Tab-separated table of C-alpha atoms (C1' of nucleotides) in Angstrom:
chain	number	residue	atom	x	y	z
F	223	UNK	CA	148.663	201.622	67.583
F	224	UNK	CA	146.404	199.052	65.412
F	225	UNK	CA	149.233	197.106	64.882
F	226	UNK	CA	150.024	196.913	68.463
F	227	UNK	CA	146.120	196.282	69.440
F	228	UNK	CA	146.256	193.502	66.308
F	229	UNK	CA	149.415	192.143	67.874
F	230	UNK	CA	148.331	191.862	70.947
F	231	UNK	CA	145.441	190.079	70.211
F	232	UNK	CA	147.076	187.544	67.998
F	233	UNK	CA	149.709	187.574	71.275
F	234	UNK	CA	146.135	186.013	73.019
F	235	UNK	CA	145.083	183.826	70.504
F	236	UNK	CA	148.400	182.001	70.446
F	237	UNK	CA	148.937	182.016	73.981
F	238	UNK	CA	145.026	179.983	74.599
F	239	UNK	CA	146.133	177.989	71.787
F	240	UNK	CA	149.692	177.174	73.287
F	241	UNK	CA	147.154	176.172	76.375
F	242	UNK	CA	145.233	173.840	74.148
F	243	UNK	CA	148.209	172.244	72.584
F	244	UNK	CA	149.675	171.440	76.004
F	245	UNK	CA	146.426	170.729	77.210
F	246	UNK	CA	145.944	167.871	74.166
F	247	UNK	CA	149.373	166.644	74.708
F	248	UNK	CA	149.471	166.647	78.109
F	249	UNK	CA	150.114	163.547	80.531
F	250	UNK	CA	153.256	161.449	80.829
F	251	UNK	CA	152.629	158.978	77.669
F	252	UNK	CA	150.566	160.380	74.990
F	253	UNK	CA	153.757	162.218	72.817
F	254	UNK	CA	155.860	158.694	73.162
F	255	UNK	CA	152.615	156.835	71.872
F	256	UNK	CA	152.349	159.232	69.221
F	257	UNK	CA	155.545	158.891	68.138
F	258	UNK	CA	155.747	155.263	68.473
F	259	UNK	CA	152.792	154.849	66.241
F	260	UNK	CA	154.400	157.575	63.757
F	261	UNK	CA	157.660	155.058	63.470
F	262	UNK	CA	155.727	152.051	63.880
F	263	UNK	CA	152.596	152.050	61.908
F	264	UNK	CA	149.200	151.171	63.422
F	265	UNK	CA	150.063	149.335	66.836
F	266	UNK	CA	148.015	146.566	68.817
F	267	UNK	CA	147.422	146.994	72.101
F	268	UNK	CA	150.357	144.705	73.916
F	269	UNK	CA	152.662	146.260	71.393
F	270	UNK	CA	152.307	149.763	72.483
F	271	UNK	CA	152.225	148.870	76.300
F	272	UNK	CA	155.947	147.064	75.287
F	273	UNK	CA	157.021	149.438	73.113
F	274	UNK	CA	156.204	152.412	75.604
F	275	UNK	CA	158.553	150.451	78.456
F	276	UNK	CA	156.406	150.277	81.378
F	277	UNK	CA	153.282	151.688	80.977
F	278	UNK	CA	150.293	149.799	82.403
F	279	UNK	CA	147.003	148.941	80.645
F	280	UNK	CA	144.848	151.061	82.784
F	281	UNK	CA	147.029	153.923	81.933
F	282	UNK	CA	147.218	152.946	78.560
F	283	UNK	CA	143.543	152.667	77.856
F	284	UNK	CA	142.989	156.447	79.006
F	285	UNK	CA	145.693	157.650	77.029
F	286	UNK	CA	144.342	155.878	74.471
F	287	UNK	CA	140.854	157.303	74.915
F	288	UNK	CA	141.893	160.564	75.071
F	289	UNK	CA	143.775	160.545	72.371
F	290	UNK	CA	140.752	159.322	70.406
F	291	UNK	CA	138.588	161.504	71.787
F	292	UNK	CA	140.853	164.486	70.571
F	293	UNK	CA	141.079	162.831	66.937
F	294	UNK	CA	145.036	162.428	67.027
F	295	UNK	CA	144.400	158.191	66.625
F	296	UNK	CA	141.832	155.672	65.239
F	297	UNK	CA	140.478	152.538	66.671
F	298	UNK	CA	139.821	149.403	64.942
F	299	UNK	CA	138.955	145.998	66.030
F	300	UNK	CA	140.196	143.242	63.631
F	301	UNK	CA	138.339	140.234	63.747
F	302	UNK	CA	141.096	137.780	64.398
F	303	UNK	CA	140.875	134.366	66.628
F	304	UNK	CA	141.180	136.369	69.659
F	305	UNK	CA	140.144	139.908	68.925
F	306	UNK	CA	142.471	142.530	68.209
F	307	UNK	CA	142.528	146.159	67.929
F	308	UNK	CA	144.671	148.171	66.133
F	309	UNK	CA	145.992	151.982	67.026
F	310	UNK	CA	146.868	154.444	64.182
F	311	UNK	CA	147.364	157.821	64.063
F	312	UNK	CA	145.143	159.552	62.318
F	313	UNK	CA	145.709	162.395	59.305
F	314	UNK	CA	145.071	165.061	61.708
F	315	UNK	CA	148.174	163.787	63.703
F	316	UNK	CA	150.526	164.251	61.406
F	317	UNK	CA	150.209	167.854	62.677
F	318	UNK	CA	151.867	167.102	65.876
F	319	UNK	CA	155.315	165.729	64.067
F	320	UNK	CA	156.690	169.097	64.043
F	321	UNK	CA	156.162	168.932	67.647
F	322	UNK	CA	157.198	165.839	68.844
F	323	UNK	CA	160.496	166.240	66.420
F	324	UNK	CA	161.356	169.760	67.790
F	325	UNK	CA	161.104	168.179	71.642
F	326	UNK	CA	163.478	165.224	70.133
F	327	UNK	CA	165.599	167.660	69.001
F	328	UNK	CA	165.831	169.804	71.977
F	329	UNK	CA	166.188	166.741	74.131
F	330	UNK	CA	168.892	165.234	72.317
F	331	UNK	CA	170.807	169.208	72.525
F	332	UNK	CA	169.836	168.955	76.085
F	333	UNK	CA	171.699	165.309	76.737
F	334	UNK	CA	174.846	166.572	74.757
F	335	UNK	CA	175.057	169.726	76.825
F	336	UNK	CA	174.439	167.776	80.049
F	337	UNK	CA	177.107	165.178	79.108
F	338	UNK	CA	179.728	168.017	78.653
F	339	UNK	CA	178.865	169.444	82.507
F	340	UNK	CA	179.660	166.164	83.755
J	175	UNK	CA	171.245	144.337	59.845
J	176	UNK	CA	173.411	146.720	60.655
J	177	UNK	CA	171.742	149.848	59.291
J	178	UNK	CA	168.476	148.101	61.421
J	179	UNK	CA	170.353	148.057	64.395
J	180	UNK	CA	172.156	151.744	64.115
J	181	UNK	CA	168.558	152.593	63.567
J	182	UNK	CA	166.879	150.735	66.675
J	183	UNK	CA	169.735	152.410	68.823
J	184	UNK	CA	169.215	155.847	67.620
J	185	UNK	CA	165.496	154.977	68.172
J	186	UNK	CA	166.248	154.471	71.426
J	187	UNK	CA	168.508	157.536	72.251
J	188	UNK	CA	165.917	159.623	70.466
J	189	UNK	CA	162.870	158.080	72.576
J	190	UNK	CA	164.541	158.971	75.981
J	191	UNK	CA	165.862	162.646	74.371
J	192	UNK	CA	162.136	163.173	74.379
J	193	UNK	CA	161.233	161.674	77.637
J	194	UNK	CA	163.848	164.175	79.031
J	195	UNK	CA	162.753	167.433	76.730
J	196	UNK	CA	158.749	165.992	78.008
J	197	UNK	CA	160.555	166.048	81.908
J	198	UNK	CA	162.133	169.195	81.454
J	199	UNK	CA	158.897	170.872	79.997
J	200	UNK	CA	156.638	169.061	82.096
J	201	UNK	CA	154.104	171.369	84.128
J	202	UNK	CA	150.922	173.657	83.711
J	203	UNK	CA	153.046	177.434	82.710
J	204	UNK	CA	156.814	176.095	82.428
J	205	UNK	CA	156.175	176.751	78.377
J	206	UNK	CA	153.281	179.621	78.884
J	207	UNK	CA	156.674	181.389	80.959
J	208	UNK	CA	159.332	180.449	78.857
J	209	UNK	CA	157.275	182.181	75.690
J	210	UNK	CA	156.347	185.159	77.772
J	211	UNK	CA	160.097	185.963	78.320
J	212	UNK	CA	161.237	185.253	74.725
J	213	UNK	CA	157.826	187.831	73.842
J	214	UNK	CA	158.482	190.692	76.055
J	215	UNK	CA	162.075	190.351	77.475
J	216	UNK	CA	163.239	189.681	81.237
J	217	UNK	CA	160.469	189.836	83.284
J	218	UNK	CA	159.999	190.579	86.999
J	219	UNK	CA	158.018	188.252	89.443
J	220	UNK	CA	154.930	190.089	89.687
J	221	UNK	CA	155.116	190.409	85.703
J	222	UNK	CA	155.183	187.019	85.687
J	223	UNK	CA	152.094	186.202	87.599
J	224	UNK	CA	150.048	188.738	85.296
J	225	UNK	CA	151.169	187.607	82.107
J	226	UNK	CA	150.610	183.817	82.740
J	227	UNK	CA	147.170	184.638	83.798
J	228	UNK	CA	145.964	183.491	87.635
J	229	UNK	CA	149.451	181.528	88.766
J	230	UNK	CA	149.837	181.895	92.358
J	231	UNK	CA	153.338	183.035	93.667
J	232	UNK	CA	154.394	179.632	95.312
J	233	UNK	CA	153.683	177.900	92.319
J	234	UNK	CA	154.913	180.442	90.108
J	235	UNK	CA	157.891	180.380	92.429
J	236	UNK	CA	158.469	176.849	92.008
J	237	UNK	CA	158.209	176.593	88.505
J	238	UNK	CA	161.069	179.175	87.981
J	239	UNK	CA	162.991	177.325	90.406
J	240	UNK	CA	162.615	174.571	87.911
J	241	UNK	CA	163.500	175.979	84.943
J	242	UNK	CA	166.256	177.785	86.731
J	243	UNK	CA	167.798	174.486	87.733
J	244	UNK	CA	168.033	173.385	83.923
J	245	UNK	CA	169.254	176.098	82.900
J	246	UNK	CA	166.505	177.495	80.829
J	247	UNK	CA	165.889	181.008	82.570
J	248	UNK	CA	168.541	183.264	84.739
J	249	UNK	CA	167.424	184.865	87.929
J	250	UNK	CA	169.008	188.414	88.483
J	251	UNK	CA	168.423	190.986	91.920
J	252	UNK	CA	168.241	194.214	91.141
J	253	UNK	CA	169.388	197.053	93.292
J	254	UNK	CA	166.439	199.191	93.514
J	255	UNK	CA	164.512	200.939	96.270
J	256	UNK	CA	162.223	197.684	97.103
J	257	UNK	CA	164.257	194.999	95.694
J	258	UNK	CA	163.362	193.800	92.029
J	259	UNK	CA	164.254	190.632	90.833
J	260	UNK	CA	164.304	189.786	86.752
J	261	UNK	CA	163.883	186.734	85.054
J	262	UNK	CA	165.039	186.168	81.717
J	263	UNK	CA	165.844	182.934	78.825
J	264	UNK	CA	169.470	181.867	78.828
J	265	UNK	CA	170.986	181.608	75.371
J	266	UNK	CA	170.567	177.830	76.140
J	267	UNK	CA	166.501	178.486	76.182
J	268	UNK	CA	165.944	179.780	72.804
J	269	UNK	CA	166.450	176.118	71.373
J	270	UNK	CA	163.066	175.691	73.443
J	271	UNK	CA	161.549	177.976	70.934
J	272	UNK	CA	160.944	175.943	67.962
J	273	UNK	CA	159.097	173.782	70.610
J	274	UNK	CA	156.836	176.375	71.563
J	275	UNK	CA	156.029	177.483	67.776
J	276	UNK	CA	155.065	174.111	66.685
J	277	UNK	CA	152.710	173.696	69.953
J	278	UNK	CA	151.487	177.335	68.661
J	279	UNK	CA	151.064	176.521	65.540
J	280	UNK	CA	149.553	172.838	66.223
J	281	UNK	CA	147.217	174.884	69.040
J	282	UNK	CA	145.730	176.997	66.439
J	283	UNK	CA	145.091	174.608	63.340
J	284	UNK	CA	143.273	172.474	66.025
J	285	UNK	CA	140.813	175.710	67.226
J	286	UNK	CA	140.106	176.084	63.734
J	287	UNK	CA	139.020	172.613	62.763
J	288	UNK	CA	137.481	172.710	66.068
J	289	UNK	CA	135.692	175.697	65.059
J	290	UNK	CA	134.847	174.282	61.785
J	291	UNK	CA	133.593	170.966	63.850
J	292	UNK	CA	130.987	173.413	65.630
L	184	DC	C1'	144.499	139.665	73.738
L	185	DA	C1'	142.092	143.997	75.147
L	186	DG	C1'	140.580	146.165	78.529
L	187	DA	C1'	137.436	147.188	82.867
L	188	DA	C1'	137.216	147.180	87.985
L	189	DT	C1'	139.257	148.231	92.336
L	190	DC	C1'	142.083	150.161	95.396
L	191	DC	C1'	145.784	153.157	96.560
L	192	DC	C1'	148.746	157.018	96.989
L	193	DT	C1'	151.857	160.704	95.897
L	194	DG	C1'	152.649	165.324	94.433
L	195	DG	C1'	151.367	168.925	91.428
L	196	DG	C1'	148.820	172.550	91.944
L	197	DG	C1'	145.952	175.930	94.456
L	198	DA	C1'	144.128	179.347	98.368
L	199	DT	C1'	145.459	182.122	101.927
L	200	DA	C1'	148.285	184.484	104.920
L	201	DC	C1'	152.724	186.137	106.372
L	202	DT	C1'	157.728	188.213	106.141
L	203	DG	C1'	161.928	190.994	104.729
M	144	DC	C1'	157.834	193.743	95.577
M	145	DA	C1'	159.440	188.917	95.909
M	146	DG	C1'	158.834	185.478	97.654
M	147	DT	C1'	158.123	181.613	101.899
M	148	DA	C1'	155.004	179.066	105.047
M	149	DT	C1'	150.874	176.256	105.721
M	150	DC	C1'	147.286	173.774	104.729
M	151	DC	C1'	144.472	171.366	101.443
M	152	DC	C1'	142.667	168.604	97.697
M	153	DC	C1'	141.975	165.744	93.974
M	154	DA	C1'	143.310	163.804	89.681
M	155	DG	C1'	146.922	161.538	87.310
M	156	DG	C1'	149.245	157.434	87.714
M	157	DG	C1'	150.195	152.903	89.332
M	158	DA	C1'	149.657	147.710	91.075
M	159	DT	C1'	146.824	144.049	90.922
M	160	DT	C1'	143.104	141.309	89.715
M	161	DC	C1'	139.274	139.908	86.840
M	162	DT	C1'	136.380	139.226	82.464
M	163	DG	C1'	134.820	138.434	77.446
DNA sequence: CAGAATCCCTGGGGATACTG
DNA sequence: CAGTATCCCCAGGGATTCTG
């Protein structure tokens, strides 16, 4: 009976932080910028609107904000010619690898399993 | 060169795996479900709607439409006095799980260095 | 180059009520 | 109980243009 009360709780805790993960994560760029900048290194901003495929500066910027705001990357102007800013992720995203490498991983399952329906 | 190239193309096939696994995954409860099944078992609809906490039917409807289409849950009738129908993770689903744990796991280290923020 | 400003628009999601 | 039918709304995204 406590152990079902103490699971059940930690069943509640993990469920409002599954919420929170998805809620961080969220939105239709921010785990391909992640990852991009995992690969990459720190990114400018042109690089990571080419190296996303598509994605358009307005969306970019709030991706990028949000991001920031939730600690996962760093901002830094460079004082160049014409200014530049550079995108890195910071310590505290290294925590969402296991993530994004799990999702590759499923995909990639998902693909092969597709390509054998067809 | 090569080894750059085999690289860039895996790259590639690994950046649209996740783009589809991001797809597939996509919505408010699609994960919140998928971990309530692998928790407690097949589920029924109304279940459903209590465990993921204030869904409404149409939308919980349409999200196991969703995941029904890829092949991540199975719907099954039952023959009871007022028709029951149960929901439960395909075989094919349970390589969503290490997903899930690393958003669980990534969702609680970031309430605690939240907490430790406050 | 890095973004802000503007305008636009679809659809994901929700509230409510109804049916078999 | 297990949904469908309607109606609604806004925020996430997008296209385009403009500035420092």
């Amino acid at each position: 009976m406590k152990k079902l009360q103490c699971d059940l709780k930690t069943n509640i805790q993990r469920q409002l932080a599954l919420k929170d993960a998805i809620e961080l994560l969220s939105g239709k760029w921010k785990i391909s910028i992640l990852r991009s900048l995992y690969l990459s290194g720190p990114l400018r901003f042109k690089d990571l609107t080419v190296v996303s495929g598509g994605i358009t500066p307005k969306v970019l910027s709030s991706e990028l904000q949000q991001l920031e705001e939730n600690m996962l990357i760093s901002r830094t102007v460079n004082n160049t010619k014409p200014v530049t800013v550079s995108y890195a992720l910071t310590n505290y995203a290294l925590e969402t690898l296991p993530v994004i490498e799990a999702l590759v991983k499923f995909g990639l399952q998902h693909r092969a399993t597709i390509k054998s329906k067809i």
